[in-house]
Coordinates of C-alpha atoms and ligand atoms in Angstrom, one line a residue:
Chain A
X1 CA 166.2 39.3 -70.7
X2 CA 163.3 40.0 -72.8
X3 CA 162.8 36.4 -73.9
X4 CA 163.2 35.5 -70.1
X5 CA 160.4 37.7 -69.3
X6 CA 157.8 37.0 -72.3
X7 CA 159.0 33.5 -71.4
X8 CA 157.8 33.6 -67.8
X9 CA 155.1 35.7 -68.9
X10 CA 153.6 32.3 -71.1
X11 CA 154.1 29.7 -68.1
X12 CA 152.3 32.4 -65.9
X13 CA 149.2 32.6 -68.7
X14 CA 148.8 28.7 -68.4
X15 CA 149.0 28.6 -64.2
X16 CA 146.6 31.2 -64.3
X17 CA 145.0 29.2 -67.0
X18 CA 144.1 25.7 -64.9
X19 CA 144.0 28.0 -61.3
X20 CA 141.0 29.9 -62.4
X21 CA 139.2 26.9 -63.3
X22 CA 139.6 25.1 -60.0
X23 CA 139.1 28.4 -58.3
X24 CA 136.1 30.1 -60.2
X25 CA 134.5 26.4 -59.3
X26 CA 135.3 26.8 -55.8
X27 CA 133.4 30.6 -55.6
X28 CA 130.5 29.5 -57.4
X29 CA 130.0 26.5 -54.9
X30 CA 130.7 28.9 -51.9
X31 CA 128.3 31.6 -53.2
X32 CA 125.3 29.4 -54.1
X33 CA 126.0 26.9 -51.5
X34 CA 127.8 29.0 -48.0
X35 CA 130.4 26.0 -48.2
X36 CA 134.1 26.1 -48.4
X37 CA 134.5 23.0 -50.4
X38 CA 138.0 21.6 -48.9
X39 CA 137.9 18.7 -51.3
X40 CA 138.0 20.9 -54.4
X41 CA 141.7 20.2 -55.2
X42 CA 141.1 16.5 -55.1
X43 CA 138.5 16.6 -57.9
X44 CA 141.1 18.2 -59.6
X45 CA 143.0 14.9 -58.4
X46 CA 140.1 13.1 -59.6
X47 CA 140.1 14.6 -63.4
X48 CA 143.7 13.9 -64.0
X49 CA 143.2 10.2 -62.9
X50 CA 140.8 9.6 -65.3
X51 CA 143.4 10.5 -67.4
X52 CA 145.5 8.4 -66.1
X53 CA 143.0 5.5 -66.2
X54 CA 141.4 5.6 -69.9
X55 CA 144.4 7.7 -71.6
X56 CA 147.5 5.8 -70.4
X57 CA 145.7 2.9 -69.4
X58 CA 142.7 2.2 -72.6
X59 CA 144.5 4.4 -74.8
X60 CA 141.1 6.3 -75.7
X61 CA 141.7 9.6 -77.5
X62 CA 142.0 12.7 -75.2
X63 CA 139.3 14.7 -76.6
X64 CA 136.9 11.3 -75.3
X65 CA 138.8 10.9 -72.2
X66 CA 138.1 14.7 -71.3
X67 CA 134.4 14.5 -71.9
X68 CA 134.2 11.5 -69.8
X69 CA 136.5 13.6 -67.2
X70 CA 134.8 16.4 -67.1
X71 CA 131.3 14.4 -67.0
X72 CA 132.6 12.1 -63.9
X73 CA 133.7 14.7 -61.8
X74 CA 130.7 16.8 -61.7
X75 CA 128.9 13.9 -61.4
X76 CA 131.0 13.4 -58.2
X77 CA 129.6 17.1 -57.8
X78 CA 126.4 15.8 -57.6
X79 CA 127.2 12.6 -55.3
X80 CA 128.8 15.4 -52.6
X81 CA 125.7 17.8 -52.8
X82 CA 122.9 14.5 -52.7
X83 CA 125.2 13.1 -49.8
X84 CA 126.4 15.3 -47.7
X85 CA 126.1 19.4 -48.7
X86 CA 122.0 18.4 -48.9
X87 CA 121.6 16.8 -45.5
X88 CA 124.0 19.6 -44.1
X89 CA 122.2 22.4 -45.6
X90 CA 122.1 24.3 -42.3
X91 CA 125.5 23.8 -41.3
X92 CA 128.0 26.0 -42.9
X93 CA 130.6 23.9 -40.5
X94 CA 129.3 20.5 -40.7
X95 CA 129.8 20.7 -44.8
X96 CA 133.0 21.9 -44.3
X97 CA 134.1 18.5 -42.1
X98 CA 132.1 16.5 -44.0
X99 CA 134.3 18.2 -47.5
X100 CA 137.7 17.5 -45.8
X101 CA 136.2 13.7 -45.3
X102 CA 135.3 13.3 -48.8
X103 CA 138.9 14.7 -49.6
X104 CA 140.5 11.8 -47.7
X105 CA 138.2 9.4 -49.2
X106 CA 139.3 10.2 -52.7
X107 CA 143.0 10.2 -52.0
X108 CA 142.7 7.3 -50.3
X109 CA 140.5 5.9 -53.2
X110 CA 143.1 7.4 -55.7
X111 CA 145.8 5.6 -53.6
X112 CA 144.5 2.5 -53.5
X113 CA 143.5 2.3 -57.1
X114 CA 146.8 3.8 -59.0
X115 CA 149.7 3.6 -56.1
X116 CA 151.2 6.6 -53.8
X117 CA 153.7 6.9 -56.9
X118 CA 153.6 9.5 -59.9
X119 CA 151.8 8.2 -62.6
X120 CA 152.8 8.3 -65.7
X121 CA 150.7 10.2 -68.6
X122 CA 151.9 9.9 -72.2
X123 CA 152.0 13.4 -73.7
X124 CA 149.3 14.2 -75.8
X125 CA 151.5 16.0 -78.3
X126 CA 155.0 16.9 -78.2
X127 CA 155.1 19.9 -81.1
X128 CA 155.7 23.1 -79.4
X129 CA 155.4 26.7 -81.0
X130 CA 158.6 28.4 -81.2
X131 CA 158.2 32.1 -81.3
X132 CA 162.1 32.8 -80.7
X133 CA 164.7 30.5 -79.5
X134 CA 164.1 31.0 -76.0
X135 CA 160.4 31.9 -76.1
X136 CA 158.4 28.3 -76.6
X137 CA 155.6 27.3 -75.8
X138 CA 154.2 23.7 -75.8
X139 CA 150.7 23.6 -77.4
X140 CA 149.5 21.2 -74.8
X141 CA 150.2 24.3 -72.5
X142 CA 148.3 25.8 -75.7
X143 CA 145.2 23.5 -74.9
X144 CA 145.1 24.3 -71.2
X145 CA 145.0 28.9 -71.8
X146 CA 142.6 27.9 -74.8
X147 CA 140.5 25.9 -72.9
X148 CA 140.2 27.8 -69.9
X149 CA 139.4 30.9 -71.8
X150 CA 136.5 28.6 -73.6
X151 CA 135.0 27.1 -70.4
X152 CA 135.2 30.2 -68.3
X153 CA 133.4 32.3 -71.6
X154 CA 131.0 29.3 -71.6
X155 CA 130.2 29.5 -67.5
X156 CA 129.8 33.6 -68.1
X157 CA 127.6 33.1 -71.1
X158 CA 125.4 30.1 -68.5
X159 CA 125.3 33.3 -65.6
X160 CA 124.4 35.9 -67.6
X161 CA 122.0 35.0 -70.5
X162 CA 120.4 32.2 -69.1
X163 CA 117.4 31.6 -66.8
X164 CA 119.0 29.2 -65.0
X165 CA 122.3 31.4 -64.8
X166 CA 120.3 34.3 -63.7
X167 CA 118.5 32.1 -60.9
X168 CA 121.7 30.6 -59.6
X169 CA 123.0 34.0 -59.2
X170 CA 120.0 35.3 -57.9
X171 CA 119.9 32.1 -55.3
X172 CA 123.5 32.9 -54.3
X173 CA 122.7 36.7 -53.5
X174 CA 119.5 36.0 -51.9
X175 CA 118.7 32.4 -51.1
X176 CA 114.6 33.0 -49.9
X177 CA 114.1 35.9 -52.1
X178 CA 115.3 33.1 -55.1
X179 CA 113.0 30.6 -53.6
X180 CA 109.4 33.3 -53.5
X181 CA 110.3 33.5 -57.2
X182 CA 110.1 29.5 -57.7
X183 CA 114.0 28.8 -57.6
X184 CA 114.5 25.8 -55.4
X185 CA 117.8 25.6 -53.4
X186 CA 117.9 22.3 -54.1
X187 CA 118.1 22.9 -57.7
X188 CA 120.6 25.3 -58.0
X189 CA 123.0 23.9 -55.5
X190 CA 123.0 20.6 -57.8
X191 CA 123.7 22.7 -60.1
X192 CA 126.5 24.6 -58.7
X193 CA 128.0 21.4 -57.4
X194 CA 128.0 20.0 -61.0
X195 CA 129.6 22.8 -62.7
X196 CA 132.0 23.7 -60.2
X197 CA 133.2 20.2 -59.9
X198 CA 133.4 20.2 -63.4
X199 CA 135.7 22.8 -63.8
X200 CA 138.2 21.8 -61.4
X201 CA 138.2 17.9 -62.9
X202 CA 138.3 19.7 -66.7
X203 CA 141.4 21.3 -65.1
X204 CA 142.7 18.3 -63.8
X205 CA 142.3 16.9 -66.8
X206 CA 144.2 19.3 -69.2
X207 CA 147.0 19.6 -67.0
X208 CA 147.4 15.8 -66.5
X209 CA 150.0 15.6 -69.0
X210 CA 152.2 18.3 -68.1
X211 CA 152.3 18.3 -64.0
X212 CA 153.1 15.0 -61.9
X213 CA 150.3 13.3 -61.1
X214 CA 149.8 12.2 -57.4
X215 CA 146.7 11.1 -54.7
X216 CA 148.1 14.4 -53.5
X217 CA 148.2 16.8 -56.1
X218 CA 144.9 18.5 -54.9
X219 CA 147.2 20.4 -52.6
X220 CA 148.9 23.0 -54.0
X221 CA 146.4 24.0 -56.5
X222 CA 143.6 24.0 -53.7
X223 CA 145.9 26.6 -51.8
X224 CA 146.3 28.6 -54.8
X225 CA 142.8 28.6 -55.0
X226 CA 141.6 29.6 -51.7
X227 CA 144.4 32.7 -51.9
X228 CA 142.9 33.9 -55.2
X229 CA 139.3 32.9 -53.8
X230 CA 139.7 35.2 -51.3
X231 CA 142.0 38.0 -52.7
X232 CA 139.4 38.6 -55.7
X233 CA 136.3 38.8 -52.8
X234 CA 135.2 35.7 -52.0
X235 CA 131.8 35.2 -53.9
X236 CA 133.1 36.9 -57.0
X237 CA 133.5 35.4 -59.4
X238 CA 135.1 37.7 -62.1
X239 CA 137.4 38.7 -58.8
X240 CA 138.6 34.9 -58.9
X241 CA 139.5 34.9 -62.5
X242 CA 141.5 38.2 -61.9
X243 CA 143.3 37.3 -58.6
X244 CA 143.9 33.9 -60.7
X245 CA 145.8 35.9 -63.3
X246 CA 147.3 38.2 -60.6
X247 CA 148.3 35.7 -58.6
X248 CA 150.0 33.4 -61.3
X249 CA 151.8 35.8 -62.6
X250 CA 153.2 37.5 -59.6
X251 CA 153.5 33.2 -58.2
X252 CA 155.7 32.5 -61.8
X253 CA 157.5 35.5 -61.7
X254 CA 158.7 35.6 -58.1
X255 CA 159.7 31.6 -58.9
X256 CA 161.4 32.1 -61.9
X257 CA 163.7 34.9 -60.2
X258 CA 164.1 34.0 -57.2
X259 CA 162.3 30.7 -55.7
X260 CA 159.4 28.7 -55.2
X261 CA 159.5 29.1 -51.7
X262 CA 159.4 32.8 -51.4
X263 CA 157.1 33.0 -54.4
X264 CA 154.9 30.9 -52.0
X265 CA 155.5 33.6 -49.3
X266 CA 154.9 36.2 -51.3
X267 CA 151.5 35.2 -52.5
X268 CA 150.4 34.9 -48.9
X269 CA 152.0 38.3 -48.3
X270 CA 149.9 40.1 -51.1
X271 CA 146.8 38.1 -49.5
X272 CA 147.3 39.5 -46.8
X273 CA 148.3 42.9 -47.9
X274 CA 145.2 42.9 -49.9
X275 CA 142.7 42.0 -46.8
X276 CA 144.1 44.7 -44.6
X277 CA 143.6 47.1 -47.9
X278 CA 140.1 46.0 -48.4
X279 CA 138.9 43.0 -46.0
X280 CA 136.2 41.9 -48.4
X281 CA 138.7 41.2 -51.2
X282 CA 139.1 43.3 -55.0
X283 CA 136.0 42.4 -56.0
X284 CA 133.9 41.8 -53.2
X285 CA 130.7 42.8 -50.9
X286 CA 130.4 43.1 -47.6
X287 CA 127.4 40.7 -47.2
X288 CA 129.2 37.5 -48.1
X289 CA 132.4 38.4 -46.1
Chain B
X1 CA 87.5 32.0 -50.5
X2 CA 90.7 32.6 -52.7
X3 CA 92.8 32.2 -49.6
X4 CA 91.9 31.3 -46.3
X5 CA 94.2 30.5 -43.1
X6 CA 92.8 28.5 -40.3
X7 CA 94.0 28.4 -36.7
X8 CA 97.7 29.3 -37.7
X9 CA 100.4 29.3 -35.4
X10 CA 104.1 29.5 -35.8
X11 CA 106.6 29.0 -33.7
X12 CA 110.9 30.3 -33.7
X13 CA 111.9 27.3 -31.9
X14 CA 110.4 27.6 -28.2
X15 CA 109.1 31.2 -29.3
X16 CA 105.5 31.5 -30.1
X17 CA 105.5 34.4 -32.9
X18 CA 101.5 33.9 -33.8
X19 CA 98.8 31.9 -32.8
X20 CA 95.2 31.0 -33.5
X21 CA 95.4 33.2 -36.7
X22 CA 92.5 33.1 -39.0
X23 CA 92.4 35.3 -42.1
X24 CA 90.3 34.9 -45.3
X25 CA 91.0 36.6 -48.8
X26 CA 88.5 36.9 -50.7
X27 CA 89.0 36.8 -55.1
X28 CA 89.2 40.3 -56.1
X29 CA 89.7 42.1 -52.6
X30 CA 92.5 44.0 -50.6
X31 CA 93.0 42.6 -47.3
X32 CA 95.0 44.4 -44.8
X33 CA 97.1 43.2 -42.2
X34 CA 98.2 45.9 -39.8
X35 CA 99.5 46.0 -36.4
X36 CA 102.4 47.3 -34.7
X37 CA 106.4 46.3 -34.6
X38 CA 106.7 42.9 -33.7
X39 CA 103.4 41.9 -33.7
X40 CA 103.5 39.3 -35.8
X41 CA 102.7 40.8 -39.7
X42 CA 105.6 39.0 -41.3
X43 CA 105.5 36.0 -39.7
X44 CA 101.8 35.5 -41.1
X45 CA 102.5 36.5 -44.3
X46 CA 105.5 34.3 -44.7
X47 CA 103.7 31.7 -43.5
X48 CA 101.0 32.5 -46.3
X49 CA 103.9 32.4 -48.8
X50 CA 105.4 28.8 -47.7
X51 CA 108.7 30.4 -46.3
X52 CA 107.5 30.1 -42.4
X53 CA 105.8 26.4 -41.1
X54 CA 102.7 26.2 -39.5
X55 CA 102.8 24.2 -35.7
X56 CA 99.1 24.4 -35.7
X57 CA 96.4 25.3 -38.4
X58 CA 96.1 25.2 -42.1
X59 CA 96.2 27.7 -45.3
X60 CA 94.4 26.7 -48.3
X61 CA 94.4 28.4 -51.5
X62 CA 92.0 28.0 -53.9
X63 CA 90.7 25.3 -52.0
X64 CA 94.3 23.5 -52.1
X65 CA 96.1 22.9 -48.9
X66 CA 99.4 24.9 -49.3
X67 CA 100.7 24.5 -45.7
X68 CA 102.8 22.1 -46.0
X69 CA 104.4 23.4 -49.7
X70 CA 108.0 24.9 -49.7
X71 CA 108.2 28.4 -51.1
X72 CA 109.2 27.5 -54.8
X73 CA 106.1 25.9 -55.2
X74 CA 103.9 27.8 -54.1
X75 CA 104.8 30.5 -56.1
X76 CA 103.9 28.4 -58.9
X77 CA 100.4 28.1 -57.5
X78 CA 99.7 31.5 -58.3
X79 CA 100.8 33.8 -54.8
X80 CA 103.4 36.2 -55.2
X81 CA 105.6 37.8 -51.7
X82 CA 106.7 41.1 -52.1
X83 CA 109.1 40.4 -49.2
X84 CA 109.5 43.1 -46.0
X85 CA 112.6 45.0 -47.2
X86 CA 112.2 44.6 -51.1
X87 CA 114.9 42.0 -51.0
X88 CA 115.7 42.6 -54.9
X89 CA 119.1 40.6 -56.0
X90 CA 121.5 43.7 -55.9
X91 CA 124.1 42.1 -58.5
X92 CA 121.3 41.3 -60.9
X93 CA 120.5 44.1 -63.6
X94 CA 116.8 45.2 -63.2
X95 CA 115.8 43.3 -65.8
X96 CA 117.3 40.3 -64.6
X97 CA 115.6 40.7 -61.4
X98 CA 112.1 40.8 -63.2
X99 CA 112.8 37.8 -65.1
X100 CA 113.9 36.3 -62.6
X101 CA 110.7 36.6 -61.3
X102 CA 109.4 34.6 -64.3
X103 CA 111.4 32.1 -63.7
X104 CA 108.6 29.5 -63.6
X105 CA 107.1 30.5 -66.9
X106 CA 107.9 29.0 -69.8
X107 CA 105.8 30.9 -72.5
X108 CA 108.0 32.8 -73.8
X109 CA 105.9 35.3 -75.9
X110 CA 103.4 36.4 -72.7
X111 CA 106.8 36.5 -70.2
X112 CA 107.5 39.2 -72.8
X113 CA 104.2 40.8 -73.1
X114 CA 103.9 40.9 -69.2
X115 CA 107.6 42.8 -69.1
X116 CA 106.3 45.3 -71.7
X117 CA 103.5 46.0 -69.3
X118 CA 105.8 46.3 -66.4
X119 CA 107.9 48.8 -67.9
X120 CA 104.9 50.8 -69.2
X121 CA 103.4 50.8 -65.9
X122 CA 106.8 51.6 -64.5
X123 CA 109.1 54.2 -66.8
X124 CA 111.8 54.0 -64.5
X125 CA 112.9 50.5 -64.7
X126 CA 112.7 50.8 -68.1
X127 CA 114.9 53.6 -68.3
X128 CA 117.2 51.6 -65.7
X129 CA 116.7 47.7 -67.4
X130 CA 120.4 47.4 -67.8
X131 CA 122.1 48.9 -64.2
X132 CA 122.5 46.8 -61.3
X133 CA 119.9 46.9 -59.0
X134 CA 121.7 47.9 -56.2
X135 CA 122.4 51.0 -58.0
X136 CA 118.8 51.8 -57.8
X137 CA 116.7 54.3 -54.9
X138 CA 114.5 52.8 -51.9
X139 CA 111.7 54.1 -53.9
X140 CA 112.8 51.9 -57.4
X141 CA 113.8 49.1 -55.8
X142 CA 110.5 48.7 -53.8
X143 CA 108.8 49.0 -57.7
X144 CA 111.3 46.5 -59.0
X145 CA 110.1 44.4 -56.2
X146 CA 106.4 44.5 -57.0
X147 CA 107.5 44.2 -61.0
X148 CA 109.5 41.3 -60.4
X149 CA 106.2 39.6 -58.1
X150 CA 104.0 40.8 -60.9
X151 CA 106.4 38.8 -63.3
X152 CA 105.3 35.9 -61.5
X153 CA 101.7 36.4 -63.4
X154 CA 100.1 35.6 -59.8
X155 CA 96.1 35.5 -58.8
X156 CA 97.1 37.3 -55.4
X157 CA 99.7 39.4 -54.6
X158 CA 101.6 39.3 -50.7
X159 CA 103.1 42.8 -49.8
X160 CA 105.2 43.5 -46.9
X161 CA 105.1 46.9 -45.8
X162 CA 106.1 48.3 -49.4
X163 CA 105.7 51.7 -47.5
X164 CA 108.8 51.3 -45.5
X165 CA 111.5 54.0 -45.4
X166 CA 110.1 55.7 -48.6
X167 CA 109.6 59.3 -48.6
X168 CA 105.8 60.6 -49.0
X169 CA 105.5 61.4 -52.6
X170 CA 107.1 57.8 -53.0
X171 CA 104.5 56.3 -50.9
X172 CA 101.9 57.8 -52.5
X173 CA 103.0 56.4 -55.8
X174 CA 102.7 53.2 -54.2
X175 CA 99.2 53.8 -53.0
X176 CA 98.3 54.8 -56.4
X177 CA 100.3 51.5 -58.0
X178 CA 98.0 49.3 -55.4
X179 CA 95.1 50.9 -56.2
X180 CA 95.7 50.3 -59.8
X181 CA 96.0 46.7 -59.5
X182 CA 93.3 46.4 -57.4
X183 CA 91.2 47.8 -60.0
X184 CA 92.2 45.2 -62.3
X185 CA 91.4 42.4 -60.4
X186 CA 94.4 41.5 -58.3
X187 CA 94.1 40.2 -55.2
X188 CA 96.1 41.7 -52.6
X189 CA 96.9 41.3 -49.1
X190 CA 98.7 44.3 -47.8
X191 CA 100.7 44.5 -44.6
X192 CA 101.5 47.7 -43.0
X193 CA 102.5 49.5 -39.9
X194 CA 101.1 52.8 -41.8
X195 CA 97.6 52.1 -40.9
X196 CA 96.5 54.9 -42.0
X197 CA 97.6 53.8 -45.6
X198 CA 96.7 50.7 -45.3
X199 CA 92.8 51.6 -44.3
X200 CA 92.5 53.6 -46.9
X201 CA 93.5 50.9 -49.6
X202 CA 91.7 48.1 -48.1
X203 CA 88.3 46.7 -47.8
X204 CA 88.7 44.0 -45.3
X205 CA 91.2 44.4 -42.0
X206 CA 92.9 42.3 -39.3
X207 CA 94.7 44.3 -36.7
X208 CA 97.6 41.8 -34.9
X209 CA 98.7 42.3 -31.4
X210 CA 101.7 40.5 -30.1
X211 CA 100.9 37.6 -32.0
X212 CA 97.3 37.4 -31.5
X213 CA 94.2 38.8 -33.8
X214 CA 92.7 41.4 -32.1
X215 CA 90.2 42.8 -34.1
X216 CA 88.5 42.6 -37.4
X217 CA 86.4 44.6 -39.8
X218 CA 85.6 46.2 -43.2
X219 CA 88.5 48.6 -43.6
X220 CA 85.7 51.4 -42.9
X221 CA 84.6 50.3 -39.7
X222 CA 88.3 50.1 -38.4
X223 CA 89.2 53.7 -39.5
X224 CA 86.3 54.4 -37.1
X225 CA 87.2 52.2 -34.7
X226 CA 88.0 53.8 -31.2
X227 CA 90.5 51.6 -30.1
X228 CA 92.1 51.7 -33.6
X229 CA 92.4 56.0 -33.7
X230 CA 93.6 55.8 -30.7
X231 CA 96.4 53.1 -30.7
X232 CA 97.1 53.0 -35.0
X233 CA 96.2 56.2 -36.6
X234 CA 96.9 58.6 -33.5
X235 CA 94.0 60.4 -33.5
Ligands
LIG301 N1 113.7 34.6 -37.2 C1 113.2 34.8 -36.0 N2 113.6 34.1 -35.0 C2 113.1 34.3 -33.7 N3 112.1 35.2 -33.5 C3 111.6 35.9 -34.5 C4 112.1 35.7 -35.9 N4 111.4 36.5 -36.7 C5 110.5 37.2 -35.9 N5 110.6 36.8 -34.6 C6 109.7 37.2 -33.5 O1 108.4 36.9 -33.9 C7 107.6 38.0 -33.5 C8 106.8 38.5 -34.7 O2 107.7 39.1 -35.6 P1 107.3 39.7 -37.1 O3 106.5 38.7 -37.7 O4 108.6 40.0 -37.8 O5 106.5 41.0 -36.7 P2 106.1 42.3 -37.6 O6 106.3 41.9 -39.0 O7 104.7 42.5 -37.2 O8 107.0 43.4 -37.1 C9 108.5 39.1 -32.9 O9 108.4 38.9 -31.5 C10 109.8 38.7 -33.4 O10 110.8 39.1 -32.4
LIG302 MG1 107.5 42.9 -40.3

């Protein structure tokens, strides 16, 4: 029983792992930029076909193909912000319809490129640390905890000793107060858009080799997201990363024992629980709300 | 002139807010703007400041036209907005606020000297650098707004009724903080519904009315003026 439980405890750590990247991205585009990016999961789409392309397909090294990865899709980051979030500025809805386009554009891109079909992803190593007989973990499950933890210390490090970090933050709180010191909307929101796609395509990318890869694997991971988006206070972002480890582990756990269905229901359950609790999330303010 | 607007009107959407508004600022002076709710104080300043457009007029500062310049640039001109409600970032620390502020500036070694001389001129934020500025009073949080402006190194400096909803000895403080600047060179133009304050500080004065300029003076003259005792200062 114990091994069952630190066992379930280790495939929690690497959900919450690659959730908090593609939901820490989402926050930080919603706080800087008012918009509820709907066509965050398929970046995360995006990053694991670039896997898919230059990994299976060229057979470049991994550590190459996630630079390039993690480069493209917050350079697709940049492509939605100059496009569409830009012209859209002052509508909060209009962004939002103009995300869930861009999100059917990609699948269909991704569909038209690679097939409807799973595609296949050579693993990237097969060793696996064995801490008991029935405690394992794979180390490219290794890769993914390791490298979230790295990004995510990276992206607090950026927002808190940075001038930059400190003026996207500033621009999120308080977008014409940012702008009377010199911080152009404009700027920051490229900025946003190119870290926080970033994140979600570095996610993508890491998790490539060990989920099936699909035009539609955005899906579940962008429902995930929103839930812990909006249980940690949307805006926050430390709230993200600890409704991301909250929700993963409660998500695994609830699968594991019972199934994937009710661990489904019950993460929408605690949502809710948690909104009637405190409607502005763990974390959150009221402005944002 | 340092500053001078010309014929300014804006309008919110079908709304005319001001109209046929012309100020000048001299190098060195205070100017006051005062006039009563809703007459039209912030809108002119904002417009000053690049956050509010012009539909008639022009603003020229230092002989440049700014009208037509977004906010983050003119800021980098040299005018710094104290805005109407302080409008620190709550969920920076205080010190991150007031380099924010700096966030045009790239010497490094004079941002530093000009933080020194915030905190010396203002012992409570240094006391506070690290908390959250939400955390902060009405009273601190207006001084963290005019520290973070001064950050900005500007030639003039916009204030927005920095008197608002802060108890007496606080305003005085203020007073004294505006009075120190001006005695250093800063340019300021000060907008208040405290006229009384704001006469006092001032050596040039534009009362507003309902979006119009109604009168005009050397701050003296106003304090004297009938129509002003009897409408501003309640006398
Ligand atoms: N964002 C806005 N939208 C529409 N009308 C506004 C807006 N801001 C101010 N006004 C109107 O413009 C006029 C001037 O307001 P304001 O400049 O805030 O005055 P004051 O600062 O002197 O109190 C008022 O009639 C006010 O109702
Ligand atoms: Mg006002």
């Amino acid at each position: 029983m114990l091994d069952l439980l630190l066992q379930t405890g280790l495939n929690a750590l690497y959900s919450a792992s690659y959730i908090s990247l593609v939901a820490v991205g989402l926050v930080l585009i919603f706080g800087v930029m008012g918009i509820v990016n709907f066509a965050h999961g398929e970046l995360f789409m995006a990053g694991a076909y670039v896997v898919v392309a230059l990994y299976s397909g060229f057979k470049l090294p991994y550590l190459l193909v996630a630079a390039i990865g993690l480069i493209f899709v917050g350079c697709l980051g940049l492509l939605m912000e100059r496009t569409m979030f830009r012209p859209l500025r002052t509508n909060p809805l209009g962004g939002l319809v103009a995300s869930i386009g861009f999100l059917m554009i990609l699948q269909a891109l991704a569909s038209m490129t690679f097939g409807v079909r799973m595609a296949f992803v050579p693993p990237v190593t097969q060793e696996v640390i064995e801490f008991s007989e029935r405690v394992r973990l794979p180390v490219q499950r290794l890769y993914v905890i390791l490298a979230a933890f790295g990004f995510l210390t990276l992206l607090w490090l950026f927002l808190t000793k940075t001038r930059f970090g400190w003026a996207l933050r500033a621009s999120a709180q308080d977008p014409e107060a940012a702008a009377l010191q010199g911080i152009s909307i404009n700027q920051t929101a490229k900025i946003a858009m190119f870290i926080g796609a970033a994140l979600a395509g570095i996610a993508g990318v890491l998790t490539a080799p060990l989920i099936s890869v699909n035009p539609h694997m955005g899906h579940s991971v962008i429902i995930a997201a929103f839930i812990v988006a909006i249980v940690g206070g949307v805006g926050s972002l430390e709230g993200a990363v600890v409704a991301s480890v909250a929700y993963a582990f409660v998500h695994t756990f609830v699968t594991t024992f019972f199934d994937g269905v009710i661990a489904d229901i019950t993460g929408l359950s605690l949502m809710l629980i948690v909104l009637i609790i405190k409607p502005t999330g763990l974390f959150g303010t009221a402005d944002r709300a | 002139m340092l500053l001078e607007m010309k014929g300014a009107a804006v309008d919110y959407g079908r709304v005319s807010a001001v109209r046929d508004i012309s100020i000048n600022v001299e190098e060195g002076s205070v100017v006051t703007i005062i006039g009563g709710n809703g007459a039209g104080k912030t809108t002119t300043l904002r417009a000053m400041s690049g956050l509010a457009r012009l539909s008639r007029g022009e603003i020229t500062f230092d002989g440049k036209r700014i009208d037509n310049l977004p906010a983050d640039k003119v800021v980098g001109l040299g005018m710094a907005h104290v805005p109407e409600g302080r409008r620190i970032f709550p969920d920076l620390t205080v010190e991150e606020n007031l380099r924010t502020g700096a966030f045009l500036r790239r010497d490094k070694v004079a941002v530093a000297a000009d933080l020194d001389k915030i905190y010396a001129k203002f012992p409570r934020l240094k006391e506070r650098r690290s908390q959250w500025a939400k955390t902060m009073s009405g009273g601190e949080q207006q001084m963290l707004a005019i520290g973070r402006a001064l950050m900005s190194d500007p030639r003039i400096l916009l204030m927005d009724e920095p008197s608002m909803g802060l108890a007496p000895v606080i305003v005085e403080e203020i007073a004294v903080i505006i009075e120190e600047l001006s005695a250093q060179g800063m340019t300021v133009v000060l907008v208040e519904q405290n006229a009384e304050l704001a006469l006092e500080l001032a050596d040039y004065a534009y009362v507003l009315e309902t979006g119009n300029l109604a009168l005009e003076g050397p701050a003296k003259e106003l304090h004297d003026n009938e129509h002003v005792r009897a409408a501003y200062l309640g006398i």
